[in-house]
Coordinates of C-alpha atoms in Angstrom, one line a residue:
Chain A
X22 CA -266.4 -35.8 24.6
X23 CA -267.3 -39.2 23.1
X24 CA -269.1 -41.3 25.6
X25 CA -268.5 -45.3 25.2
X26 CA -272.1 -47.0 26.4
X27 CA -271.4 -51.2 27.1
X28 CA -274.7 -52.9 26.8
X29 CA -274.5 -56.0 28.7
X30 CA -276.1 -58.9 31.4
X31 CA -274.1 -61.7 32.0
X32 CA -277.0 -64.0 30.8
X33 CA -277.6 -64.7 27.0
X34 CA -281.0 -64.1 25.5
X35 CA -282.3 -61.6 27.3
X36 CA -281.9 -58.8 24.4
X37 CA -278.4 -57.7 24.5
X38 CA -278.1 -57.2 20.6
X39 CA -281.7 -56.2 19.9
X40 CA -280.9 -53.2 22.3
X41 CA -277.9 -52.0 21.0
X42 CA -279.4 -51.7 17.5
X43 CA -282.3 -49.7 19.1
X44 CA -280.3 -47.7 21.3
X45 CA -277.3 -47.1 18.5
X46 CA -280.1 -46.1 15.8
X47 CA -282.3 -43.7 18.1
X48 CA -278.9 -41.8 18.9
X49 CA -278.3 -41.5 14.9
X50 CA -281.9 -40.4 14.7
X51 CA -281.8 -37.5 17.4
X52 CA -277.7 -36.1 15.0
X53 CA -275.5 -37.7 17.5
X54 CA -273.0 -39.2 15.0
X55 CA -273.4 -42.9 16.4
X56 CA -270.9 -46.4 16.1
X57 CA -272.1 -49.5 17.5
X58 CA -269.4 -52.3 17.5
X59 CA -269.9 -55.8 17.8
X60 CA -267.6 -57.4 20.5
X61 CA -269.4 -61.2 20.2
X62 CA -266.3 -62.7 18.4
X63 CA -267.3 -65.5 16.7
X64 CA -270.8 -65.0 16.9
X65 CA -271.7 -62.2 15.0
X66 CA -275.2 -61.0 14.9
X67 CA -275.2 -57.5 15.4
X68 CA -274.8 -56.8 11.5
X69 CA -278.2 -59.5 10.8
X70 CA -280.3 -57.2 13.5
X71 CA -278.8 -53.8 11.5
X72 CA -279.4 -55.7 8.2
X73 CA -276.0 -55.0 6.7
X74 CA -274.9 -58.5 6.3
X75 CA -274.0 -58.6 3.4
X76 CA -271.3 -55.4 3.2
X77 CA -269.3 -57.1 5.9
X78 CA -265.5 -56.6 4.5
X79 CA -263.1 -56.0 7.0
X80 CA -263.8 -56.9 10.8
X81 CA -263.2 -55.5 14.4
X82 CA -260.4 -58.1 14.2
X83 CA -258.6 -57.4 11.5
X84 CA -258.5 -53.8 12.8
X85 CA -257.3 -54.9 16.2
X86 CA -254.6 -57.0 14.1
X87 CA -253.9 -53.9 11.7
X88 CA -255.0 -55.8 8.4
X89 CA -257.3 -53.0 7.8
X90 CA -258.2 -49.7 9.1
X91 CA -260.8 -48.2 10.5
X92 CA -262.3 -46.5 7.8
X93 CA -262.4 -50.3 5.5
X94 CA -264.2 -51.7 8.3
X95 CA -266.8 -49.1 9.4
X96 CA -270.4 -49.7 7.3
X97 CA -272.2 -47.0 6.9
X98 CA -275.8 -47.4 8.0
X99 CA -278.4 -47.1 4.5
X100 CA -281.0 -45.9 6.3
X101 CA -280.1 -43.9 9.2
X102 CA -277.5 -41.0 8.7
X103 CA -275.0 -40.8 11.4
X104 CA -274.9 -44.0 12.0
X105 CA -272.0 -46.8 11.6
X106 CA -271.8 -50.5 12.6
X107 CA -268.1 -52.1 13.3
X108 CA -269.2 -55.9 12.9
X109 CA -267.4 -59.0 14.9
X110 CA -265.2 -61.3 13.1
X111 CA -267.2 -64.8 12.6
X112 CA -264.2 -67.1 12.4
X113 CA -262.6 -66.0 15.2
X114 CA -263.2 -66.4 19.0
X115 CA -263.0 -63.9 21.8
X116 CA -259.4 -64.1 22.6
X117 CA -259.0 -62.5 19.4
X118 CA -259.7 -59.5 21.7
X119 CA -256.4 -57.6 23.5
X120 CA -257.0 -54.9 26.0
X121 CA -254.6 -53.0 24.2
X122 CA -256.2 -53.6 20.8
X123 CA -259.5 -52.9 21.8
X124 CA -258.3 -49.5 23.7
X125 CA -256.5 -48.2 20.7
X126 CA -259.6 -49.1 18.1
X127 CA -262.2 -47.3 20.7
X128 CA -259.5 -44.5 21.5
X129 CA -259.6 -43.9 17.5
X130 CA -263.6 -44.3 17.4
X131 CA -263.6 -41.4 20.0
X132 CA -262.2 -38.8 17.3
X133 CA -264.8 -39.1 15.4
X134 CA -268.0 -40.7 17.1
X135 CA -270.2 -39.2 20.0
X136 CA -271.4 -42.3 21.3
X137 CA -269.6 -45.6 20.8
X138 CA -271.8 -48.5 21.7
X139 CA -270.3 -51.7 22.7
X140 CA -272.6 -54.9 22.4
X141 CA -271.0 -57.0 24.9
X142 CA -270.9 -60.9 24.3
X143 CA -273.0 -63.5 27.1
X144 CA -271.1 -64.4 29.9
X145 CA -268.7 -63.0 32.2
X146 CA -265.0 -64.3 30.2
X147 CA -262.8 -62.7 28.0
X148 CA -265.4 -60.8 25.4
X149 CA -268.0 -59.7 27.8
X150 CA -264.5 -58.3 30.7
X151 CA -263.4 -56.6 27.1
X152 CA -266.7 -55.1 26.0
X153 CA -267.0 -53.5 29.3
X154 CA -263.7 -52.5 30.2
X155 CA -263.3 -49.0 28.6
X156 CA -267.1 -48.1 29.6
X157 CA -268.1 -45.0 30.7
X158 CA -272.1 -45.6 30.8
X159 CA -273.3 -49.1 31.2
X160 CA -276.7 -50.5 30.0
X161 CA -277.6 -53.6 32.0
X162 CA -280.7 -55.5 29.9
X163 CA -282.5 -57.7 32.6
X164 CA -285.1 -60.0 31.5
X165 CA -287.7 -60.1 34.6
X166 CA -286.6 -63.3 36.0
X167 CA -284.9 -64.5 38.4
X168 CA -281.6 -66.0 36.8
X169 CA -281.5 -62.9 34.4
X170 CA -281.3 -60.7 37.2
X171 CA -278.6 -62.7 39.6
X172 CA -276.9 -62.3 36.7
X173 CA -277.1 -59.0 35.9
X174 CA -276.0 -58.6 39.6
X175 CA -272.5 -61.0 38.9
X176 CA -272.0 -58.1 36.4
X177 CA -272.4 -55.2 38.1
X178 CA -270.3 -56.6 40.5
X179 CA -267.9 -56.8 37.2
X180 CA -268.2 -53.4 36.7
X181 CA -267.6 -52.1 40.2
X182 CA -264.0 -54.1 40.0
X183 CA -263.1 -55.5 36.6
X184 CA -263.2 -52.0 34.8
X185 CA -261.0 -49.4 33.5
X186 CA -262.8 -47.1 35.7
X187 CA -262.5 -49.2 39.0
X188 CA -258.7 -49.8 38.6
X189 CA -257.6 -46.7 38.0
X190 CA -260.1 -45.5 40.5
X191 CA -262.0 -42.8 39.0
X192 CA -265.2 -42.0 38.9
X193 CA -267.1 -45.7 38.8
X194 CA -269.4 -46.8 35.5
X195 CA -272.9 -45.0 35.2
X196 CA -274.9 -48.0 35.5
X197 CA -278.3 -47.8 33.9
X198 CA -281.0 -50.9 34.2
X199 CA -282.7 -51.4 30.8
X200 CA -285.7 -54.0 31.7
X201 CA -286.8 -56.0 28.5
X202 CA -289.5 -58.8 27.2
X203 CA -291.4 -57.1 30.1
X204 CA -295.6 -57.8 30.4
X205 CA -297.8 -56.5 32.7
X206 CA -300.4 -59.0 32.2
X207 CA -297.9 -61.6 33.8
X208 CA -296.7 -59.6 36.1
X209 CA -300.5 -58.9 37.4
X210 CA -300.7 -62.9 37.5
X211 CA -297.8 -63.1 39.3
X212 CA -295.4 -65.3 36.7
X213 CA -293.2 -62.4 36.1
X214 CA -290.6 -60.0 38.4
X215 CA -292.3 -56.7 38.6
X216 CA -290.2 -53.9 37.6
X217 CA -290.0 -52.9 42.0
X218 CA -288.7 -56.3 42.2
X219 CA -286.2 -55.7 39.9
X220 CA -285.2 -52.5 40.9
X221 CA -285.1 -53.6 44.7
X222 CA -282.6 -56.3 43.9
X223 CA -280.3 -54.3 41.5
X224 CA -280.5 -50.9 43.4
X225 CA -279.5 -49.1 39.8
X226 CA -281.4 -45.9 37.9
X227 CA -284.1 -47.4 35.3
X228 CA -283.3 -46.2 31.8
X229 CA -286.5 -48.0 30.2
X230 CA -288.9 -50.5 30.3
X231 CA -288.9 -52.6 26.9
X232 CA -292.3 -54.3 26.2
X233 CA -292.4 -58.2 25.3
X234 CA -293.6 -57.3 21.1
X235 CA -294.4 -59.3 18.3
X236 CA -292.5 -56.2 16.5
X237 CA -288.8 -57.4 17.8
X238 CA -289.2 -60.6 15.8
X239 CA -290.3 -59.3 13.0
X240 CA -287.9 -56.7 13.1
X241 CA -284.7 -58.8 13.9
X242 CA -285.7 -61.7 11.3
X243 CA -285.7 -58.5 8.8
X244 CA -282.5 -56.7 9.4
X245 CA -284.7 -53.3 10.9
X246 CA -283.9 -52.2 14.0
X247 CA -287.2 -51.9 16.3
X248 CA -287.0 -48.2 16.7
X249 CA -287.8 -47.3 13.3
X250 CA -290.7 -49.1 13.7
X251 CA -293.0 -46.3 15.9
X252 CA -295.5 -48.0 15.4
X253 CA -294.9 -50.7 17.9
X254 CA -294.8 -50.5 21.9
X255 CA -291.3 -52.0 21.6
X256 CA -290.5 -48.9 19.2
X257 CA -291.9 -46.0 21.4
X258 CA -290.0 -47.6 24.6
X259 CA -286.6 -47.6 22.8
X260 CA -287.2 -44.0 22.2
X261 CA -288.0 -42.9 25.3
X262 CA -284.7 -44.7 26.8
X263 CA -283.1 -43.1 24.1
X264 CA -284.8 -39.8 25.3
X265 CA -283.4 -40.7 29.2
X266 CA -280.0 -41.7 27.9
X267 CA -279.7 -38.5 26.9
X268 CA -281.0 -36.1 29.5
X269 CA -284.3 -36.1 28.9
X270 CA -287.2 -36.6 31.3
X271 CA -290.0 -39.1 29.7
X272 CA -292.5 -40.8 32.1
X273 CA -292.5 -44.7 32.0
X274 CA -294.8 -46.0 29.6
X275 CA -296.0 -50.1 29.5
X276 CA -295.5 -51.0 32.9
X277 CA -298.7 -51.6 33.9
X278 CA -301.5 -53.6 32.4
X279 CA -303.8 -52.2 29.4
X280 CA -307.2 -51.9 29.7
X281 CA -309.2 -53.7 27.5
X282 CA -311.9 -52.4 25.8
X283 CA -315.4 -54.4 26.4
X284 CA -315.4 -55.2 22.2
X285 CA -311.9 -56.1 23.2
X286 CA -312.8 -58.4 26.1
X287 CA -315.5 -60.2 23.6
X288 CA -313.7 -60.5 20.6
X289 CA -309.9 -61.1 21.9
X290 CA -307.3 -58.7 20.8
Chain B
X8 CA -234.7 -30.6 63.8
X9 CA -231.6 -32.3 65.4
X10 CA -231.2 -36.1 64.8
X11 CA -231.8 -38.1 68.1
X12 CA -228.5 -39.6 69.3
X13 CA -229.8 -43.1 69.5
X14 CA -233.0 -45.0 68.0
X15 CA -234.6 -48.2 69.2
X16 CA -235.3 -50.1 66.0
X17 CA -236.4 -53.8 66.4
X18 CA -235.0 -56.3 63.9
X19 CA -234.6 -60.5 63.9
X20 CA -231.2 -62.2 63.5
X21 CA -231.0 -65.7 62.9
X22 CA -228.4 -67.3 65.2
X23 CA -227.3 -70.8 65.7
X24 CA -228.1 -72.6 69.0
X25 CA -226.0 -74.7 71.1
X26 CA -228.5 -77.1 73.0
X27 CA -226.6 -78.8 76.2
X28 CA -227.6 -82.4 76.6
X29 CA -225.1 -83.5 79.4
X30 CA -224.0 -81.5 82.5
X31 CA -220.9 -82.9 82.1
X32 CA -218.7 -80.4 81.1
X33 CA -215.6 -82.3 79.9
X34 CA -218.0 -84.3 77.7
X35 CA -218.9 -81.2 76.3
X36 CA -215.3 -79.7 76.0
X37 CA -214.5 -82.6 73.9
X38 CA -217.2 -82.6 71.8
X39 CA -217.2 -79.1 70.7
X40 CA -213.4 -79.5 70.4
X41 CA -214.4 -81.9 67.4
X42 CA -216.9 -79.9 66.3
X43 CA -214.9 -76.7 65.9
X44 CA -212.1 -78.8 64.4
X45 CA -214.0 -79.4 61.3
X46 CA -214.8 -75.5 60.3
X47 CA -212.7 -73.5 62.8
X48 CA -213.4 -70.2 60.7
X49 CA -217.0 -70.6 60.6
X50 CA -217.2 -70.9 64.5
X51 CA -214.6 -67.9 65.3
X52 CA -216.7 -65.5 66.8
X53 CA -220.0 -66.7 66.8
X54 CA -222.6 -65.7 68.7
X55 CA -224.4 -68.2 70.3
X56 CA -227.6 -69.2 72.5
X57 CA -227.6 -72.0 74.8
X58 CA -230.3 -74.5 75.0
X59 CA -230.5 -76.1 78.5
X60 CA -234.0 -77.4 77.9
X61 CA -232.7 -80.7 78.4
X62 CA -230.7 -79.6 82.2
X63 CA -232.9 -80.2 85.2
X64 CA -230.2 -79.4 87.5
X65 CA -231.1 -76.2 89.3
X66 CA -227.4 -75.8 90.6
X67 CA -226.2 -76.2 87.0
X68 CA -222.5 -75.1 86.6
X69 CA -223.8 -71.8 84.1
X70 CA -220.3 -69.5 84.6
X71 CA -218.2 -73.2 83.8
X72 CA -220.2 -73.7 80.3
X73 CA -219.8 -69.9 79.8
X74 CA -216.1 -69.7 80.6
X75 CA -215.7 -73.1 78.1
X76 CA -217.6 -71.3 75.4
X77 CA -215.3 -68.1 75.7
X78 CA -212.1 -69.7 75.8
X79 CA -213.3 -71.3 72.3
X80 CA -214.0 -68.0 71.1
X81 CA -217.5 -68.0 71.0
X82 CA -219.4 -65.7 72.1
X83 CA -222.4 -66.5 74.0
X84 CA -225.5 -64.0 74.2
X85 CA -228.0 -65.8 76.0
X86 CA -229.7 -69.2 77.4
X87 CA -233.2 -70.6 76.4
X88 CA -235.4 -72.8 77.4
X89 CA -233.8 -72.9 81.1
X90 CA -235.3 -73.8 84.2
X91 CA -236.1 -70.2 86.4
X92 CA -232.9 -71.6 88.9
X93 CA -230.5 -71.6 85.7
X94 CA -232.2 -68.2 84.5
X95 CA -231.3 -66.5 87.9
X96 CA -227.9 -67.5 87.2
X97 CA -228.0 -66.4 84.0
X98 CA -229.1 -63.0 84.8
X99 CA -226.0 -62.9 87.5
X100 CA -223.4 -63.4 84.7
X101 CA -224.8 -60.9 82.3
X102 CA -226.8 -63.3 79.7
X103 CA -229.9 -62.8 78.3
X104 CA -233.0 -64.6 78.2
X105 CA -233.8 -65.2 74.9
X106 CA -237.4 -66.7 74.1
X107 CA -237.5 -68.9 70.7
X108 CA -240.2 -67.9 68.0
X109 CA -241.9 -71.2 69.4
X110 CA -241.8 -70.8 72.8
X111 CA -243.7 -67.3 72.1
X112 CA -246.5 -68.4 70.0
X113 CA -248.4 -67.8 73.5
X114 CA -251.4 -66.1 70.6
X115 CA -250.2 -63.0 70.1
X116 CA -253.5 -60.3 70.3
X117 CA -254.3 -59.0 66.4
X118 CA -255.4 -55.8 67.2
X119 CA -259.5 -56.5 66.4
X120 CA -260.2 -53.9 63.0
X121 CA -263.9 -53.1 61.6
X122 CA -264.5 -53.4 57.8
X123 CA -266.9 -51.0 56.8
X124 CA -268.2 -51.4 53.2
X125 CA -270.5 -48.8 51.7
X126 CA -272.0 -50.5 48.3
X127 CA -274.2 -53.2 47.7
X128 CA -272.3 -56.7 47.5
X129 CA -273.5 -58.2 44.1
X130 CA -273.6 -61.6 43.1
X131 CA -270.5 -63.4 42.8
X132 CA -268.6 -61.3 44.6
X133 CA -267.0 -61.7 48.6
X134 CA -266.3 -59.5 51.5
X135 CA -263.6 -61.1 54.1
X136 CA -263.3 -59.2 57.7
X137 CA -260.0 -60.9 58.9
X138 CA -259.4 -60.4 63.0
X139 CA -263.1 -58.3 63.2
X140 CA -266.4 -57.2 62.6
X141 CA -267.7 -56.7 59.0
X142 CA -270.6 -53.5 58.4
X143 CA -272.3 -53.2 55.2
X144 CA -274.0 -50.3 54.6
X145 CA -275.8 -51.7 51.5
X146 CA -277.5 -55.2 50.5
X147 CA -276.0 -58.7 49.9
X148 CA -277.1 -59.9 46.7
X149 CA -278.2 -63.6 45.6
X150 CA -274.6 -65.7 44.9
X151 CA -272.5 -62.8 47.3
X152 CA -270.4 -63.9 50.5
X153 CA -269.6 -61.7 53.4
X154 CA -267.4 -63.1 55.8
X155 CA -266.0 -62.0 59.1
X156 CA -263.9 -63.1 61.9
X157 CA -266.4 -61.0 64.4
X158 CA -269.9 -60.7 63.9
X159 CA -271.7 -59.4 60.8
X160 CA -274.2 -56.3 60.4
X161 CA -275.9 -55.8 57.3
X162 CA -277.8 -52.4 56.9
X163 CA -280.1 -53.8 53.7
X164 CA -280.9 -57.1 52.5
X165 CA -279.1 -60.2 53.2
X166 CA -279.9 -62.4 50.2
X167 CA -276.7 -64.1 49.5
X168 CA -274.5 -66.0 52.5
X169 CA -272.8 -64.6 55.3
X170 CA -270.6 -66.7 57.8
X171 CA -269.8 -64.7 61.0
X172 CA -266.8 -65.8 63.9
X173 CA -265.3 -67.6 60.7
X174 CA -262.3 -67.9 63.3
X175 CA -264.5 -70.1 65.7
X176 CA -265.8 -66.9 67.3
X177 CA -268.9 -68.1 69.1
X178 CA -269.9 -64.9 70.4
X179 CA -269.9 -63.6 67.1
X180 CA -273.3 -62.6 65.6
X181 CA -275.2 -61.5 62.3
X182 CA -277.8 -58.4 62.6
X183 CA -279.6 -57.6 58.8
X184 CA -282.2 -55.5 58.3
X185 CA -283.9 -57.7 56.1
X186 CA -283.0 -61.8 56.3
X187 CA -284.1 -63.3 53.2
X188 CA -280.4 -65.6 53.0
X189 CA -279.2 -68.3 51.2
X190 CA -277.1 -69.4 54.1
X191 CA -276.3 -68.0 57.1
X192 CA -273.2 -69.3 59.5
X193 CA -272.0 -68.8 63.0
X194 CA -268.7 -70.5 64.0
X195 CA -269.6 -73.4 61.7
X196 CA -273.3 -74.1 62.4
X197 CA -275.4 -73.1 59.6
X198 CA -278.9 -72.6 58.5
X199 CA -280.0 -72.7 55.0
X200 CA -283.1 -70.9 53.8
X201 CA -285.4 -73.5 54.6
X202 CA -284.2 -73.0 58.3
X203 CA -284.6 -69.9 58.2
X204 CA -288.5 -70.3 56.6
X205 CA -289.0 -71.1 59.9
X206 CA -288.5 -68.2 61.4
X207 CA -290.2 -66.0 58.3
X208 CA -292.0 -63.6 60.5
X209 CA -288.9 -62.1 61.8
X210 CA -287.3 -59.8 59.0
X211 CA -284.7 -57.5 60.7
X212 CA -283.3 -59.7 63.2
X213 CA -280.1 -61.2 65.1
X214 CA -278.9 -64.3 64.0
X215 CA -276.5 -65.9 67.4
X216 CA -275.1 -69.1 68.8
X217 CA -277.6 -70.9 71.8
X218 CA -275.1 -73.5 72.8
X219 CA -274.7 -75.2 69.9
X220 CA -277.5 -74.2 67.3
X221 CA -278.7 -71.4 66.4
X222 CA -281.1 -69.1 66.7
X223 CA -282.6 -65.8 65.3
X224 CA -284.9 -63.1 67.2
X225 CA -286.5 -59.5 66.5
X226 CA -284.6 -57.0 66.6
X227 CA -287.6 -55.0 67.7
X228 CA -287.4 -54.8 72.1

């Protein structure tokens, strides 16, 4: 049964799109035969972050509208089997999005896909309510501050009412905290929300706890998603969600402080 | 099982009512005479209620307005608004007393309910206990509301606002197990989270009314 995963948090910024690439790619990589579709109408990065920009044909849009099926507007991923991106129409805006036409396009994704991954727009209005509608599993990325996290409250609040799963009334949305830019170092100082702070205020399992990395730059700016890089912190802790997603059992790596080595201390990192 | 040969359904009708302004009962023959002239068919039959709100006169002439009203061929069901001399009189001839939607607005009781509410209220969204108490089995996030006509009890946090006796309900109260609010409200008196600084060594407490401010102790004995 295909499972539809909503990766979302009310505030903009905080790594909404960096995650779905991550997550979307280390499905691909374990054989689950992935899609992850761009519901930010308008503002279309997703396809930059999985560096297909330039096979963008046909949109989500024009699929909704029936200007082109499916098949024209999946991409196939170049470097990860399995894997397929549906990218967001830039010239049009969110109301573009029907409930109707988004629940026939994920109802045909399910055929064929095992995980459909919806990276959800910022803000509560019409893209964000559609990218989280049809949810099954929902991946809340908090930053650990204080605004990112009322917000990420507003839209779990979302979830508990404004889904297909609330009004219908079955079973509610698997709600999953996914806690990114994190650093122990500032969290040791006490700038940043510790990951128990977080977790007191949004009462929800932790799927994974996302380094702050030099790597997600890098990767972004060059059209990689930071998984394949396992060479980075920001790499390994994308796997082990992915692990977690999936019903594995990984301990939480990068949430406390490294020690430095005394060469380290002298000599800076 | 055998039907019941009678039920006692209650329903509302909406009648017309007569009021009496003068004892005078020829006045009022005459009147109603060219009252009755202008739609005879509509009045044929109706049933009426009498208004003597305006008749002081505890020896009234009741069965003469009665008798007038019949031998116009309207029926008349009861009096309102009578004096208690008139309403003797009226219960003597067989007529009802019938107490207008107004006259009962004596606050009728809402039978008090309890809102229990098992999940933790996130931010942006708002409980509302009308007519009683509100129990949240969970914590009240940054930017939630709970709200309750009674008093409010919070088994968690209380981060976001909560107004208890929203009705005016003095008595009413708010217990959390952990007051870190934005705003807390008894019957209109507030505190905001510098007030409640104040009192920073008292987690799980009571929040209540003393007179007209408020005030928040342990819940610890």
């Amino acid at each position: 049964m295909a499972q539809i995963i909503v990766v979302t948090s009310g505030k903009g910024g905080v790594g909404k799109t960096t995650s779905s690439a991550a997550i979307a790619t280390g499905l691909a990589l374990k054989g689950h035969k992935t899609v992850v579709v761009d519901f930010d109408i308008g503002l279309r990065n997703l396809d930059l972050i999985m560096g297909c920009e330039r096979r963008v044909v046909y949109d989500f849009v024009n699929v909704i509208n029936g200007e082109a099926n499916l098949n024209q507007a999946l991409i196939k991923d170049k470097r990860t089997s399995n894997l397929f991106v549906l990218p967001a129409s830039q010239t049009r805006d969110k109301d573009a999005l029907t409930k109707e036409g988004v629940g026939r396009v994920l109802d045909e994704l399910k055929q064929d896909f095992e995980y459909i991954i919806c990276d959800s727009p910022a803000g509560i209005e019409t893209g964000a309510m559609m990218a989280l509608y049809f949810a099954d599993t929902a991946i809340v990325t908090t930053n650990p501050e204080v605004s990112s996290v009322r917000d990420s409250d507003r839209i779990l609040g979302m979830l508990q009412s404004k889904s297909k799963r609330a009004e219908e009334g079955l079973e509610p949305v698997k709600e999953l905290l996914l806690l990114t830019r994190y650093s122990p170092t500032r969290v040791a100082t006490g700038e940043m929300l510790s990951v128990a702070d977080v977790e007191e205020i949004l009462a929800i399992p932790l799927l994974g706890v996302i380094p702050e990395s030099q790597a997600v730059l890098k990767a972004s700016n060059s059209g990689i998603p930071v998984i394949i890089d396992q060479e980075s912190d920001a790499g390994k802790a994308y796997s082990d969600a992915v692990a977690r997603l999936t019903g594995e059992e990984v301990e939480m790596r990068f949430v406390t402080e490294e020690k430095k080595g005394f060469l380290k201390r002298i000599f800076g990192s | 099982m055998q039907k019941p040969s009678l039920e006692l359904k209650g329903s509302s009708f909406t009648l017309s009512v007569l009021h009496i302004n003068d004892a005078d009962l020829d006045g009022i023959a005459r009147e109603l005479d060219d009252k009755l002239a202008i739609a005879p068919q509509f009045f044929l039959g109706a049933p009426l209620v009498v208004n003597l709100s305006a008749i002081s006169d505890p020896d009234y002439n009741l069965a003469g307005l009665k008798d007038l009203l019949i031998s116009r061929q309207l029926v008349i069901v009861g009096i309102t608004g009578a004096p208690s001399a008139i309403a003797t009189q009226a219960k003597a001839l067989g007529l009802a007393l019938i107490k207008s939607g107004k006259q009962s607005l004596t606050q009728p009781q809402l039978p008090k309910t309890t809102k229990i509410v098992k999940q933790n209220i996130r931010s942006g969204q708002q409980v509302y206990a009308k007519n009683g108490e509100l129990i949240i089995i969970g914590a009240v996030g940054n930017g939630a509301e709970v709200i309750a006509d009674g008093s409010i009890h919070i088994y968690g946090s209380l981060r976001g606002k909560a107004m208890a006796g929203a009705n005016g309900d003095k008595n009413a109260v708010i217990i959390a197990q952990n007051i870190d609010a934005e705003l807390v409200s008894i019957a209109g008196q507030y505190w905001l989270t510098e007030n409640l600084q104040a009192h920073a060594s008292i987690k799980s407490g009571c929040i209540r009314l003393d007179g007209n401010s408020l005030t928040v102790e342990a819940l610890s004995l």
